[in-house]
Amino acid sequence: MGRPERPVDQTVPARAQLADFLRARRRAAGLTYRQMATLMAGQPSAATFERAASGTIVPSWPTVRHFVFATMVEDSLRTVMELNDSHELWVRARRATRAPYYVHKEPDPTLISDAAGFLRALRHQHVWSGYPTPGEMERMSGPGELPRTTTRRIIEGDALPVDPRQAIAFLRACYVREEAEIELWLAAAVRSLRNDSARSKNIDRWIKIHQEVSARVVDKRSSSGIIDLRKIRQKAA
């Protein structure tokens, strides 16, 4: 029998909640950290898994994801749900340990009306998503989409994204993944940049991409409506 674990460090409640979640998964799976590392072919190591569940640090997202996979049960749907839960806990822990005190809620793109407000909202979204580093964001994006130097300038408030595709890459790296949400941000960009003489020269590109995303959102909603109508008709029959 291995030595008992130390109690979870409760200094930062959000960080402790993530650690409690991970420990509960390990106990439910009946595995040691060494066994978990073996299942993952040694990456991450047993020591990394143990630190992740200590409550003294916020582990990287890949480590948390591997932790969930190493302790998953046969029910794949449940694993997906718990992966989503773990990501939410991880973001909260990152936010609690990295985010400036003045960001109290997720930014609302419908309230953005000018370029300065758009940049400020992007920076607040970055904070709200757990303050990912420029390197992390670059790795989450496609080749050349979000260079870390450019990302750092956006985070520091020195520059806006150069085009709509870079803005989308930035938002996705900040875990804004639903196209309906992306559409709201692009609408805010068009609204903000259209009236800014210094930045409106490329407005046609922003409008075009916004229209494309908006059309996909409408198509998806229409398709969902058709599916729901069919279900209703089937039940009635």
PDB file of C-alpha atoms in Angstrom:
ATOM      1  CA  MET A   1       0.000   0.000   0.000  1.00  0.00           C
ATOM      2  CA  GLY A   2       1.332   3.442  -0.957  1.00  0.00           C
ATOM      3  CA  ARG A   3       1.690   6.312   1.446  1.00  0.00           C
ATOM      4  CA  PRO A   4      -1.485   8.327   2.064  1.00  0.00           C
ATOM      5  CA  GLU A   5      -1.879  11.573   0.154  1.00  0.00           C
ATOM      6  CA  ARG A   6      -1.547  14.863   1.899  1.00  0.00           C
ATOM      7  CA  PRO A   7      -4.802  16.825   2.265  1.00  0.00           C
ATOM      8  CA  VAL A   8      -5.658  19.057  -0.689  1.00  0.00           C
ATOM      9  CA  ASP A   9      -4.257  22.551  -0.298  1.00  0.00           C
ATOM     10  CA  GLN A  10      -7.308  24.779   0.287  1.00  0.00           C
ATOM     11  CA  THR A  11      -5.519  28.132  -0.073  1.00  0.00           C
ATOM     12  CA  VAL A  12      -7.284  28.851  -3.376  1.00  0.00           C
ATOM     13  CA  PRO A  13     -10.806  27.319  -3.323  1.00  0.00           C
ATOM     14  CA  ALA A  14     -11.163  27.053  -7.119  1.00  0.00           C
ATOM     15  CA  ARG A  15      -7.806  25.316  -7.368  1.00  0.00           C
ATOM     16  CA  ALA A  16      -8.784  22.967  -4.534  1.00  0.00           C
ATOM     17  CA  GLN A  17     -12.059  22.071  -6.292  1.00  0.00           C
ATOM     18  CA  LEU A  18     -10.118  20.958  -9.360  1.00  0.00           C
ATOM     19  CA  ALA A  19      -7.805  18.837  -7.202  1.00  0.00           C
ATOM     20  CA  ASP A  20     -10.762  17.257  -5.372  1.00  0.00           C
ATOM     21  CA  PHE A  21     -12.368  16.422  -8.725  1.00  0.00           C
ATOM     22  CA  LEU A  22      -9.195  14.746  -9.991  1.00  0.00           C
ATOM     23  CA  ARG A  23      -8.666  12.784  -6.773  1.00  0.00           C
ATOM     24  CA  ALA A  24     -12.253  11.566  -6.843  1.00  0.00           C
ATOM     25  CA  ARG A  25     -11.722  10.254 -10.381  1.00  0.00           C
ATOM     26  CA  ARG A  26      -8.570   8.403  -9.376  1.00  0.00           C
ATOM     27  CA  ARG A  27     -10.257   6.825  -6.376  1.00  0.00           C
ATOM     28  CA  ALA A  28     -13.257   5.776  -8.469  1.00  0.00           C
ATOM     29  CA  ALA A  29     -10.947   4.151 -11.013  1.00  0.00           C
ATOM     30  CA  GLY A  30      -8.967   2.392  -8.268  1.00  0.00           C
ATOM     31  CA  LEU A  31      -5.621   3.379  -9.767  1.00  0.00           C
ATOM     32  CA  THR A  32      -2.330   4.614  -8.398  1.00  0.00           C
ATOM     33  CA  TYR A  33      -0.563   7.543 -10.042  1.00  0.00           C
ATOM     34  CA  ARG A  34       2.070   5.129 -11.301  1.00  0.00           C
ATOM     35  CA  GLN A  35      -0.599   2.950 -12.916  1.00  0.00           C
ATOM     36  CA  MET A  36      -2.157   6.019 -14.516  1.00  0.00           C
ATOM     37  CA  ALA A  37       1.219   7.019 -15.953  1.00  0.00           C
ATOM     38  CA  THR A  38       1.676   3.512 -17.332  1.00  0.00           C
ATOM     39  CA  LEU A  39      -1.708   3.718 -19.072  1.00  0.00           C
ATOM     40  CA  MET A  40      -0.566   6.975 -20.687  1.00  0.00           C
ATOM     41  CA  ALA A  41       2.806   5.467 -21.715  1.00  0.00           C
ATOM     42  CA  GLY A  42       4.627   7.639 -19.186  1.00  0.00           C
ATOM     43  CA  GLN A  43       3.382  10.960 -20.516  1.00  0.00           C
ATOM     44  CA  PRO A  44       2.533  12.600 -18.148  1.00  0.00           C
ATOM     45  CA  SER A  45       4.599  10.978 -15.417  1.00  0.00           C
ATOM     46  CA  ALA A  46       3.255   9.674 -12.102  1.00  0.00           C
ATOM     47  CA  ALA A  47       4.824  12.673 -10.338  1.00  0.00           C
ATOM     48  CA  THR A  48       3.057  15.077 -12.715  1.00  0.00           C
ATOM     49  CA  PHE A  49      -0.289  13.411 -12.100  1.00  0.00           C
ATOM     50  CA  GLU A  50       0.278  13.568  -8.345  1.00  0.00           C
ATOM     51  CA  ARG A  51       1.163  17.277  -8.464  1.00  0.00           C
ATOM     52  CA  ALA A  52      -1.916  17.951 -10.581  1.00  0.00           C
ATOM     53  CA  ALA A  53      -4.131  16.596  -7.796  1.00  0.00           C
ATOM     54  CA  SER A  54      -2.250  18.269  -4.947  1.00  0.00           C
ATOM     55  CA  GLY A  55      -4.134  21.569  -4.958  1.00  0.00           C
ATOM     56  CA  THR A  56      -0.842  23.468  -4.742  1.00  0.00           C
ATOM     57  CA  ILE A  57      -0.671  24.218  -8.485  1.00  0.00           C
ATOM     58  CA  VAL A  58      -2.965  24.560 -11.465  1.00  0.00           C
ATOM     59  CA  PRO A  59      -1.739  21.909 -13.908  1.00  0.00           C
ATOM     60  CA  SER A  60      -1.708  22.424 -17.646  1.00  0.00           C
ATOM     61  CA  TRP A  61      -4.880  21.569 -19.535  1.00  0.00           C
ATOM     62  CA  PRO A  62      -3.187  18.647 -21.380  1.00  0.00           C
ATOM     63  CA  THR A  63      -2.285  17.157 -17.983  1.00  0.00           C
ATOM     64  CA  VAL A  64      -5.880  17.472 -16.770  1.00  0.00           C
ATOM     65  CA  ARG A  65      -7.163  15.960 -20.010  1.00  0.00           C
ATOM     66  CA  HIS A  66      -4.760  13.012 -19.701  1.00  0.00           C
ATOM     67  CA  PHE A  67      -5.851  12.598 -16.074  1.00  0.00           C
ATOM     68  CA  VAL A  68      -9.473  12.251 -17.210  1.00  0.00           C
ATOM     69  CA  PHE A  69      -8.582   9.808 -19.985  1.00  0.00           C
ATOM     70  CA  ALA A  70      -6.443   7.694 -17.653  1.00  0.00           C
ATOM     71  CA  THR A  71      -9.336   7.335 -15.202  1.00  0.00           C
ATOM     72  CA  MET A  72     -12.186   7.078 -17.693  1.00  0.00           C
ATOM     73  CA  VAL A  73     -14.884   4.441 -17.449  1.00  0.00           C
ATOM     74  CA  GLU A  74     -16.422   2.494 -20.313  1.00  0.00           C
ATOM     75  CA  ASP A  75     -19.307   4.941 -20.648  1.00  0.00           C
ATOM     76  CA  SER A  76     -17.896   7.272 -23.310  1.00  0.00           C
ATOM     77  CA  LEU A  77     -20.752   9.779 -22.975  1.00  0.00           C
ATOM     78  CA  ARG A  78     -20.059  10.136 -19.270  1.00  0.00           C
ATOM     79  CA  THR A  79     -16.369  10.640 -20.021  1.00  0.00           C
ATOM     80  CA  VAL A  80     -17.187  13.473 -22.429  1.00  0.00           C
ATOM     81  CA  MET A  81     -19.372  15.110 -19.786  1.00  0.00           C
ATOM     82  CA  GLU A  82     -16.653  14.793 -17.149  1.00  0.00           C
ATOM     83  CA  LEU A  83     -14.077  16.141 -19.581  1.00  0.00           C
ATOM     84  CA  ASN A  84     -16.275  19.215 -20.013  1.00  0.00           C
ATOM     85  CA  ASP A  85     -16.668  19.487 -16.228  1.00  0.00           C
ATOM     86  CA  SER A  86     -12.928  19.224 -15.713  1.00  0.00           C
ATOM     87  CA  HIS A  87     -12.284  21.935 -18.287  1.00  0.00           C
ATOM     88  CA  GLU A  88     -14.692  24.296 -16.529  1.00  0.00           C
ATOM     89  CA  LEU A  89     -13.003  23.605 -13.186  1.00  0.00           C
ATOM     90  CA  TRP A  90      -9.581  24.114 -14.771  1.00  0.00           C
ATOM     91  CA  VAL A  91     -10.571  27.470 -16.288  1.00  0.00           C
ATOM     92  CA  ARG A  92     -11.969  28.630 -12.936  1.00  0.00           C
ATOM     93  CA  ALA A  93      -8.743  27.632 -11.211  1.00  0.00           C
ATOM     94  CA  ARG A  94      -6.619  29.456 -13.785  1.00  0.00           C
ATOM     95  CA  ARG A  95      -8.867  32.492 -13.525  1.00  0.00           C
ATOM     96  CA  ALA A  96      -8.568  32.483  -9.734  1.00  0.00           C
ATOM     97  CA  THR A  97      -4.781  32.299  -9.803  1.00  0.00           C
ATOM     98  CA  ARG A  98      -3.959  34.432 -12.856  1.00  0.00           C
ATOM     99  CA  ALA A  99      -6.729  36.885 -13.643  1.00  0.00           C
ATOM    100  CA  PRO A 100      -6.637  40.527 -12.555  1.00  0.00           C
ATOM    101  CA  TYR A 101      -9.147  41.395  -9.863  1.00  0.00           C
ATOM    102  CA  TYR A 102     -11.177  43.759 -12.060  1.00  0.00           C
ATOM    103  CA  VAL A 103     -12.601  41.095 -14.414  1.00  0.00           C
ATOM    104  CA  HIS A 104     -15.708  39.846 -12.631  1.00  0.00           C
ATOM    105  CA  LYS A 105     -17.729  38.392 -15.507  1.00  0.00           C
ATOM    106  CA  GLU A 106     -17.472  37.240 -19.100  1.00  0.00           C
ATOM    107  CA  PRO A 107     -17.537  40.149 -21.572  1.00  0.00           C
ATOM    108  CA  ASP A 108     -20.715  40.716 -23.585  1.00  0.00           C
ATOM    109  CA  PRO A 109     -19.893  41.494 -27.242  1.00  0.00           C
ATOM    110  CA  THR A 110     -23.337  42.991 -27.819  1.00  0.00           C
ATOM    111  CA  LEU A 111     -22.301  45.938 -25.629  1.00  0.00           C
ATOM    112  CA  ILE A 112     -19.231  46.815 -27.721  1.00  0.00           C
ATOM    113  CA  SER A 113     -19.543  49.992 -29.767  1.00  0.00           C
ATOM    114  CA  ASP A 114     -16.028  51.173 -30.669  1.00  0.00           C
ATOM    115  CA  ALA A 115     -12.547  49.867 -31.460  1.00  0.00           C
ATOM    116  CA  ALA A 116     -11.203  50.586 -27.985  1.00  0.00           C
ATOM    117  CA  GLY A 117     -14.108  48.696 -26.454  1.00  0.00           C
ATOM    118  CA  PHE A 118     -13.552  45.775 -28.841  1.00  0.00           C
ATOM    119  CA  LEU A 119      -9.894  45.477 -27.865  1.00  0.00           C
ATOM    120  CA  ARG A 120     -10.734  45.801 -24.171  1.00  0.00           C
ATOM    121  CA  ALA A 121     -13.357  43.043 -24.490  1.00  0.00           C
ATOM    122  CA  LEU A 122     -10.877  40.738 -26.238  1.00  0.00           C
ATOM    123  CA  ARG A 123      -8.431  41.274 -23.380  1.00  0.00           C
ATOM    124  CA  HIS A 124     -11.138  40.574 -20.797  1.00  0.00           C
ATOM    125  CA  GLN A 125     -12.161  37.407 -22.667  1.00  0.00           C
ATOM    126  CA  HIS A 126      -8.547  36.282 -22.493  1.00  0.00           C
ATOM    127  CA  VAL A 127      -8.567  36.820 -18.726  1.00  0.00           C
ATOM    128  CA  TRP A 128     -11.939  35.109 -18.325  1.00  0.00           C
ATOM    129  CA  SER A 129     -10.711  32.044 -20.214  1.00  0.00           C
ATOM    130  CA  GLY A 130      -7.977  31.471 -17.650  1.00  0.00           C
ATOM    131  CA  TYR A 131      -5.195  33.673 -19.001  1.00  0.00           C
ATOM    132  CA  PRO A 132      -3.671  31.265 -21.557  1.00  0.00           C
ATOM    133  CA  THR A 133      -0.134  32.224 -22.536  1.00  0.00           C
ATOM    134  CA  PRO A 134       0.661  33.417 -26.075  1.00  0.00           C
ATOM    135  CA  GLY A 135       2.535  30.161 -26.631  1.00  0.00           C
ATOM    136  CA  GLU A 136      -0.453  28.077 -25.564  1.00  0.00           C
ATOM    137  CA  MET A 137      -2.742  30.097 -27.810  1.00  0.00           C
ATOM    138  CA  GLU A 138      -0.402  29.732 -30.777  1.00  0.00           C
ATOM    139  CA  ARG A 139      -0.362  25.945 -30.314  1.00  0.00           C
ATOM    140  CA  MET A 140      -4.174  25.848 -30.148  1.00  0.00           C
ATOM    141  CA  SER A 141      -4.441  27.618 -33.507  1.00  0.00           C
ATOM    142  CA  GLY A 142      -3.656  26.645 -37.066  1.00  0.00           C
ATOM    143  CA  PRO A 143      -0.202  27.219 -38.591  1.00  0.00           C
ATOM    144  CA  GLY A 144       0.491  30.942 -38.836  1.00  0.00           C
ATOM    145  CA  GLU A 145      -2.980  31.934 -37.602  1.00  0.00           C
ATOM    146  CA  LEU A 146      -1.983  33.378 -34.259  1.00  0.00           C
ATOM    147  CA  PRO A 147       1.739  34.139 -33.853  1.00  0.00           C
ATOM    148  CA  ARG A 148       2.639  34.533 -30.205  1.00  0.00           C
ATOM    149  CA  THR A 149       4.184  37.958 -30.813  1.00  0.00           C
ATOM    150  CA  THR A 150       0.908  39.224 -32.272  1.00  0.00           C
ATOM    151  CA  THR A 151      -1.077  37.563 -29.501  1.00  0.00           C
ATOM    152  CA  ARG A 152       1.066  39.248 -26.866  1.00  0.00           C
ATOM    153  CA  ARG A 153       0.381  42.659 -28.430  1.00  0.00           C
ATOM    154  CA  ILE A 154      -3.384  42.013 -28.324  1.00  0.00           C
ATOM    155  CA  ILE A 155      -3.220  40.832 -24.714  1.00  0.00           C
ATOM    156  CA  GLU A 156      -1.208  43.893 -23.724  1.00  0.00           C
ATOM    157  CA  GLY A 157      -3.687  46.197 -25.465  1.00  0.00           C
ATOM    158  CA  ASP A 158      -1.224  47.433 -28.099  1.00  0.00           C
ATOM    159  CA  ALA A 159      -2.952  46.098 -31.218  1.00  0.00           C
ATOM    160  CA  LEU A 160      -6.187  44.690 -32.576  1.00  0.00           C
ATOM    161  CA  PRO A 161      -6.240  41.464 -34.613  1.00  0.00           C
ATOM    162  CA  VAL A 162      -5.074  42.239 -38.138  1.00  0.00           C
ATOM    163  CA  ASP A 163      -8.063  40.564 -39.800  1.00  0.00           C
ATOM    164  CA  PRO A 164     -11.242  38.621 -38.908  1.00  0.00           C
ATOM    165  CA  ARG A 165      -9.595  35.219 -39.180  1.00  0.00           C
ATOM    166  CA  GLN A 166      -6.974  36.209 -36.628  1.00  0.00           C
ATOM    167  CA  ALA A 167      -9.734  37.518 -34.376  1.00  0.00           C
ATOM    168  CA  ILE A 168     -11.545  34.181 -34.656  1.00  0.00           C
ATOM    169  CA  ALA A 169      -8.323  32.294 -33.878  1.00  0.00           C
ATOM    170  CA  PHE A 170      -7.795  34.491 -30.805  1.00  0.00           C
ATOM    171  CA  LEU A 171     -11.352  33.904 -29.602  1.00  0.00           C
ATOM    172  CA  ARG A 172     -11.169  30.139 -30.147  1.00  0.00           C
ATOM    173  CA  ALA A 173      -7.901  30.052 -28.200  1.00  0.00           C
ATOM    174  CA  CYS A 174      -9.874  31.793 -25.433  1.00  0.00           C
ATOM    175  CA  TYR A 175     -12.444  28.976 -25.578  1.00  0.00           C
ATOM    176  CA  VAL A 176     -15.122  30.887 -27.485  1.00  0.00           C
ATOM    177  CA  ARG A 177     -15.990  27.895 -29.648  1.00  0.00           C
ATOM    178  CA  GLU A 178     -19.698  28.150 -30.575  1.00  0.00           C
ATOM    179  CA  GLU A 179     -20.261  29.808 -33.943  1.00  0.00           C
ATOM    180  CA  ALA A 180     -23.227  31.732 -32.556  1.00  0.00           C
ATOM    181  CA  GLU A 181     -20.849  33.359 -30.059  1.00  0.00           C
ATOM    182  CA  ILE A 182     -18.232  33.989 -32.756  1.00  0.00           C
ATOM    183  CA  GLU A 183     -20.954  35.672 -34.825  1.00  0.00           C
ATOM    184  CA  LEU A 184     -21.706  38.106 -31.984  1.00  0.00           C
ATOM    185  CA  TRP A 185     -18.028  39.025 -31.692  1.00  0.00           C
ATOM    186  CA  LEU A 186     -17.689  39.561 -35.448  1.00  0.00           C
ATOM    187  CA  ALA A 187     -20.821  41.722 -35.450  1.00  0.00           C
ATOM    188  CA  ALA A 188     -19.224  43.771 -32.678  1.00  0.00           C
ATOM    189  CA  ALA A 189     -16.021  44.111 -34.729  1.00  0.00           C
ATOM    190  CA  VAL A 190     -17.920  45.316 -37.799  1.00  0.00           C
ATOM    191  CA  ARG A 191     -19.903  47.744 -35.683  1.00  0.00           C
ATOM    192  CA  SER A 192     -16.762  49.047 -33.979  1.00  0.00           C
ATOM    193  CA  LEU A 193     -14.403  49.288 -36.939  1.00  0.00           C
ATOM    194  CA  ARG A 194     -16.867  50.697 -39.458  1.00  0.00           C
ATOM    195  CA  ASN A 195     -16.851  54.073 -37.706  1.00  0.00           C
ATOM    196  CA  ASP A 196     -13.113  54.141 -37.034  1.00  0.00           C
ATOM    197  CA  SER A 197     -11.411  56.001 -39.888  1.00  0.00           C
ATOM    198  CA  ALA A 198      -7.991  54.624 -38.974  1.00  0.00           C
ATOM    199  CA  ARG A 199      -9.137  50.995 -39.132  1.00  0.00           C
ATOM    200  CA  SER A 200     -12.091  50.902 -41.529  1.00  0.00           C
ATOM    201  CA  LYS A 201     -10.056  50.346 -44.715  1.00  0.00           C
ATOM    202  CA  ASN A 202     -10.328  46.558 -44.322  1.00  0.00           C
ATOM    203  CA  ILE A 203     -13.946  46.591 -43.174  1.00  0.00           C
ATOM    204  CA  ASP A 204     -15.111  44.663 -46.254  1.00  0.00           C
ATOM    205  CA  ARG A 205     -13.119  41.616 -45.105  1.00  0.00           C
ATOM    206  CA  TRP A 206     -14.715  41.776 -41.663  1.00  0.00           C
ATOM    207  CA  ILE A 207     -18.191  42.121 -43.177  1.00  0.00           C
ATOM    208  CA  LYS A 208     -17.626  39.179 -45.541  1.00  0.00           C
ATOM    209  CA  ILE A 209     -16.461  36.789 -42.816  1.00  0.00           C
ATOM    210  CA  HIS A 210     -19.222  37.945 -40.498  1.00  0.00           C
ATOM    211  CA  GLN A 211     -21.820  37.227 -43.174  1.00  0.00           C
ATOM    212  CA  GLU A 212     -20.364  33.755 -43.785  1.00  0.00           C
ATOM    213  CA  VAL A 213     -20.429  32.859 -40.092  1.00  0.00           C
ATOM    214  CA  SER A 214     -23.899  34.365 -39.679  1.00  0.00           C
ATOM    215  CA  ALA A 215     -25.217  32.271 -42.581  1.00  0.00           C
ATOM    216  CA  ARG A 216     -23.840  29.089 -41.001  1.00  0.00           C
ATOM    217  CA  VAL A 217     -25.475  29.967 -37.697  1.00  0.00           C
ATOM    218  CA  VAL A 218     -28.820  30.523 -39.409  1.00  0.00           C
ATOM    219  CA  ASP A 219     -28.493  27.248 -41.347  1.00  0.00           C
ATOM    220  CA  LYS A 220     -27.690  25.352 -38.168  1.00  0.00           C
ATOM    221  CA  ARG A 221     -30.675  26.824 -36.370  1.00  0.00           C
ATOM    222  CA  SER A 222     -32.926  26.022 -39.312  1.00  0.00           C
ATOM    223  CA  SER A 223     -31.671  22.436 -39.422  1.00  0.00           C
ATOM    224  CA  SER A 224     -32.276  22.066 -35.693  1.00  0.00           C
ATOM    225  CA  GLY A 225     -35.804  23.347 -36.188  1.00  0.00           C
ATOM    226  CA  ILE A 226     -36.454  20.797 -38.922  1.00  0.00           C
ATOM    227  CA  ILE A 227     -35.198  17.974 -36.718  1.00  0.00           C
ATOM    228  CA  ASP A 228     -37.384  19.101 -33.838  1.00  0.00           C
ATOM    229  CA  LEU A 229     -40.434  19.320 -36.126  1.00  0.00           C
ATOM    230  CA  ARG A 230     -39.842  15.785 -37.372  1.00  0.00           C
ATOM    231  CA  LYS A 231     -39.616  14.503 -33.798  1.00  0.00           C
ATOM    232  CA  ILE A 232     -42.882  16.211 -32.947  1.00  0.00           C
ATOM    233  CA  ARG A 233     -44.590  14.688 -35.987  1.00  0.00           C
ATOM    234  CA  GLN A 234     -43.239  11.245 -35.161  1.00  0.00           C
ATOM    235  CA  LYS A 235     -44.579  11.474 -31.615  1.00  0.00           C
ATOM    236  CA  ALA A 236     -47.950  12.645 -32.898  1.00  0.00           C
ATOM    237  CA  ALA A 237     -48.122   9.695 -35.281  1.00  0.00           C
TER     238      ALA A 237
END
